[in-house]
């Protein structure tokens, strides 16, 4: 079953939105298989945001992302990468999504989510050790999923 990485960013932690965000993913029926609070150091930030390292906003982004801890999540479900990204939204105007409903800013946008299955695999490994990921039955799936969803 596909897994995706989410980071609940410092703005969400400071604004007391963590419970709300977890609720969105739980309501959708995704399985939380990894969860921890971490502070992003320079090395981790450079690796995670390598694709925007040459952008003018990179320094401000780095300061923002290390300004308080983040909560890292690994979510599992059918088609999890695309689904998690849709729940997250892309822009503050994507109403109904997390960014649409909670963010005003292109930078302070509440959550990160993996943008492709290949990146999701790398990002899960970047933030979690094998032993920090859990395998368990989610009983709700007996009702929420059909055999053909597996
Ligand atoms: P996304 O998180 O939507 O996949 P990117 O990977 O392109 O977006 O960018 C990484 C992060 O950099 C964004 O989540 C956001 O916090 C920040 N960012 C992106 N574009 C801008 C911008 N134009 N100005 C400031 N910060 C930005």
Tab-separated table of C-alpha atoms and ligand atoms in Angstrom:
chain	number	residue	atom	x	y	z
A	1	UNK	CA	0.000	0.000	0.000
A	2	UNK	CA	1.344	3.446	-0.932
A	3	UNK	CA	2.853	5.766	1.693
A	4	UNK	CA	3.296	9.545	1.680
A	5	UNK	CA	5.232	11.961	3.881
A	6	UNK	CA	3.636	15.003	5.499
A	7	UNK	CA	5.360	17.714	7.521
A	8	UNK	CA	3.100	19.845	9.688
A	9	UNK	CA	5.006	23.108	9.449
A	10	UNK	CA	5.953	25.569	12.245
A	11	UNK	CA	3.115	27.979	11.393
A	12	UNK	CA	0.565	25.208	12.022
A	13	UNK	CA	2.234	24.178	15.286
A	14	UNK	CA	2.283	27.821	16.487
A	15	UNK	CA	-1.323	28.389	15.429
A	16	UNK	CA	-2.577	25.278	17.230
A	17	UNK	CA	-3.738	23.557	14.055
A	18	UNK	CA	-2.087	20.145	14.534
A	19	UNK	CA	-5.237	18.421	15.802
A	20	UNK	CA	-7.281	19.879	13.001
A	21	UNK	CA	-4.810	18.688	10.374
A	22	UNK	CA	-4.581	15.174	11.836
A	23	UNK	CA	-8.357	15.110	11.835
A	24	UNK	CA	-8.507	15.802	8.090
A	25	UNK	CA	-6.288	12.832	7.273
A	26	UNK	CA	-8.027	10.591	9.796
A	27	UNK	CA	-11.451	11.534	8.486
A	28	UNK	CA	-10.366	10.631	4.971
A	29	UNK	CA	-9.496	7.190	6.323
A	30	UNK	CA	-5.723	7.271	5.821
A	31	UNK	CA	-3.659	5.124	8.180
A	32	UNK	CA	-1.008	6.913	10.288
A	33	UNK	CA	2.008	4.583	10.224
A	34	UNK	CA	4.653	7.052	11.460
A	35	UNK	CA	4.505	10.212	13.553
A	36	UNK	CA	7.108	12.286	15.408
A	37	UNK	CA	8.072	15.830	16.365
A	38	UNK	CA	11.448	17.013	15.120
A	39	UNK	CA	13.378	20.230	14.647
A	40	UNK	CA	14.782	20.548	11.131
A	41	UNK	CA	18.508	21.302	11.077
A	42	UNK	CA	20.419	22.921	8.200
A	43	UNK	CA	21.534	19.618	6.663
A	44	UNK	CA	18.009	18.199	6.598
A	45	UNK	CA	16.569	21.440	5.214
A	46	UNK	CA	19.176	21.624	2.434
A	47	UNK	CA	18.364	18.050	1.440
A	48	UNK	CA	14.597	18.378	1.669
A	49	UNK	CA	14.459	21.711	-0.161
A	50	UNK	CA	17.335	21.095	-2.627
A	51	UNK	CA	14.916	21.736	-5.520
A	52	UNK	CA	14.380	25.348	-4.348
A	53	UNK	CA	17.897	26.005	-2.969
A	54	UNK	CA	18.621	28.605	-5.664
A	55	UNK	CA	15.338	30.477	-5.188
A	56	UNK	CA	15.406	33.961	-3.611
A	57	UNK	CA	13.019	32.799	-0.875
A	58	UNK	CA	15.219	29.880	0.246
A	59	UNK	CA	16.861	31.646	3.239
A	60	UNK	CA	13.538	32.865	4.573
A	61	UNK	CA	12.030	29.411	3.993
A	62	UNK	CA	14.893	27.812	5.972
A	63	UNK	CA	14.472	30.251	8.863
A	64	UNK	CA	10.730	29.642	8.897
A	65	UNK	CA	11.022	25.839	8.726
A	66	UNK	CA	13.482	25.750	11.650
A	67	UNK	CA	11.700	28.384	13.770
A	68	UNK	CA	9.895	25.724	15.818
A	69	UNK	CA	9.567	21.939	15.630
A	70	UNK	CA	7.551	20.264	12.903
A	71	UNK	CA	5.472	17.097	13.127
A	72	UNK	CA	6.411	14.487	10.532
A	73	UNK	CA	3.773	11.947	9.496
A	74	UNK	CA	3.763	8.930	7.257
A	75	UNK	CA	0.288	8.214	5.905
A	76	UNK	CA	-0.707	5.022	4.150
A	77	UNK	CA	-3.637	4.264	1.885
A	78	UNK	CA	-4.651	3.441	-1.675
A	79	UNK	CA	-3.180	6.090	-3.980
A	80	UNK	CA	-1.905	7.852	-0.832
A	81	UNK	CA	0.512	10.278	-2.523
A	82	UNK	CA	-2.063	11.895	-4.797
A	83	UNK	CA	-4.768	11.767	-2.141
A	84	UNK	CA	-2.645	13.362	0.589
A	85	UNK	CA	-1.574	16.118	-1.790
A	86	UNK	CA	-5.195	16.858	-2.711
A	87	UNK	CA	-6.176	16.991	0.987
A	88	UNK	CA	-3.195	19.365	1.477
A	89	UNK	CA	-3.999	21.564	-1.566
A	90	UNK	CA	-1.448	23.532	-3.565
A	91	UNK	CA	-2.399	27.194	-3.168
A	92	UNK	CA	-4.084	29.286	-0.460
A	93	UNK	CA	-7.004	29.645	-2.882
A	94	UNK	CA	-7.665	25.888	-3.049
A	95	UNK	CA	-10.677	26.142	-0.766
A	96	UNK	CA	-11.693	22.916	0.938
A	97	UNK	CA	-8.069	21.787	1.263
A	98	UNK	CA	-5.809	22.331	4.303
A	99	UNK	CA	-3.879	25.143	2.600
A	100	UNK	CA	-7.082	26.625	1.213
A	101	UNK	CA	-8.858	26.621	4.547
A	102	UNK	CA	-5.973	27.660	6.835
A	103	UNK	CA	-3.210	29.421	4.847
A	104	UNK	CA	-2.939	33.017	3.635
A	105	UNK	CA	0.651	32.736	2.476
A	106	UNK	CA	2.494	30.940	-0.328
A	107	UNK	CA	5.365	30.255	2.082
A	108	UNK	CA	3.608	29.722	5.416
A	109	UNK	CA	1.402	27.069	3.954
A	110	UNK	CA	0.751	24.764	6.955
A	111	UNK	CA	1.816	21.410	5.500
A	112	UNK	CA	4.290	19.770	3.169
A	113	UNK	CA	3.257	16.650	1.303
A	114	UNK	CA	5.207	14.460	-1.120
A	115	UNK	CA	4.541	15.305	-4.765
A	116	UNK	CA	5.194	11.917	-6.425
A	117	UNK	CA	5.498	8.263	-5.411
A	118	UNK	CA	9.261	8.337	-6.121
A	119	UNK	CA	9.769	11.406	-3.918
A	120	UNK	CA	7.494	9.981	-1.235
A	121	UNK	CA	9.767	6.921	-0.924
A	122	UNK	CA	12.852	9.161	-0.565
A	123	UNK	CA	11.132	11.528	1.875
A	124	UNK	CA	9.815	8.747	4.128
A	125	UNK	CA	13.380	7.393	4.364
A	126	UNK	CA	14.748	10.905	4.940
A	127	UNK	CA	12.664	11.458	8.055
A	128	UNK	CA	12.009	7.963	9.443
A	129	UNK	CA	14.046	4.900	10.290
A	130	UNK	CA	12.549	1.528	9.372
A	131	UNK	CA	11.805	0.779	13.049
A	132	UNK	CA	9.868	4.043	13.422
A	133	UNK	CA	7.233	2.895	10.914
A	134	UNK	CA	4.389	0.701	12.141
A	135	UNK	CA	2.472	-2.135	10.539
A	136	UNK	CA	-0.965	-2.793	11.976
A	137	UNK	CA	-4.502	-3.614	10.908
A	138	UNK	CA	-6.778	-0.597	10.560
A	139	UNK	CA	-10.145	-2.169	11.325
A	140	UNK	CA	-12.011	0.729	9.716
A	141	UNK	CA	-10.631	-0.372	6.340
A	142	UNK	CA	-12.831	-3.496	6.510
A	143	UNK	CA	-15.698	-1.069	5.969
A	144	UNK	CA	-14.021	1.721	3.999
A	145	UNK	CA	-12.150	-0.337	1.382
A	146	UNK	CA	-13.095	-2.978	-1.160
A	147	UNK	CA	-10.784	-5.876	-2.043
A	148	UNK	CA	-10.054	-4.154	-5.345
A	149	UNK	CA	-8.667	-1.097	-3.482
A	150	UNK	CA	-5.735	-3.134	-2.128
B	1	LIG	P1	5.039	22.574	-2.430
B	1	LIG	O1	5.297	22.559	-0.944
B	1	LIG	O2	3.661	23.094	-2.763
B	1	LIG	O3	5.338	21.238	-3.100
B	1	LIG	P2	7.537	23.665	-3.544
B	1	LIG	O4	8.180	22.339	-3.383
B	1	LIG	O5	7.586	24.324	-4.881
B	1	LIG	O6	6.005	23.668	-3.086
B	1	LIG	O7	8.199	24.713	-2.522
B	1	LIG	C1	8.612	24.299	-1.266
B	1	LIG	C2	8.132	25.315	-0.230
B	1	LIG	O8	8.771	26.572	-0.486
B	1	LIG	C3	6.642	25.641	-0.279
B	1	LIG	O9	5.840	24.701	0.400
B	1	LIG	C4	6.601	26.991	0.394
B	1	LIG	O10	6.669	26.887	1.811
B	1	LIG	C5	7.899	27.629	-0.129
B	1	LIG	N1	7.683	28.456	-1.320
B	1	LIG	C6	7.364	28.026	-2.573
B	1	LIG	N2	7.241	29.063	-3.429
B	1	LIG	C7	7.494	30.186	-2.709
B	1	LIG	C8	7.532	31.596	-3.019
B	1	LIG	N3	7.290	32.051	-4.244
B	1	LIG	N4	7.815	32.454	-2.012
B	1	LIG	C9	8.069	32.005	-0.769
B	1	LIG	N5	8.071	30.711	-0.408
B	1	LIG	C10	7.783	29.802	-1.356
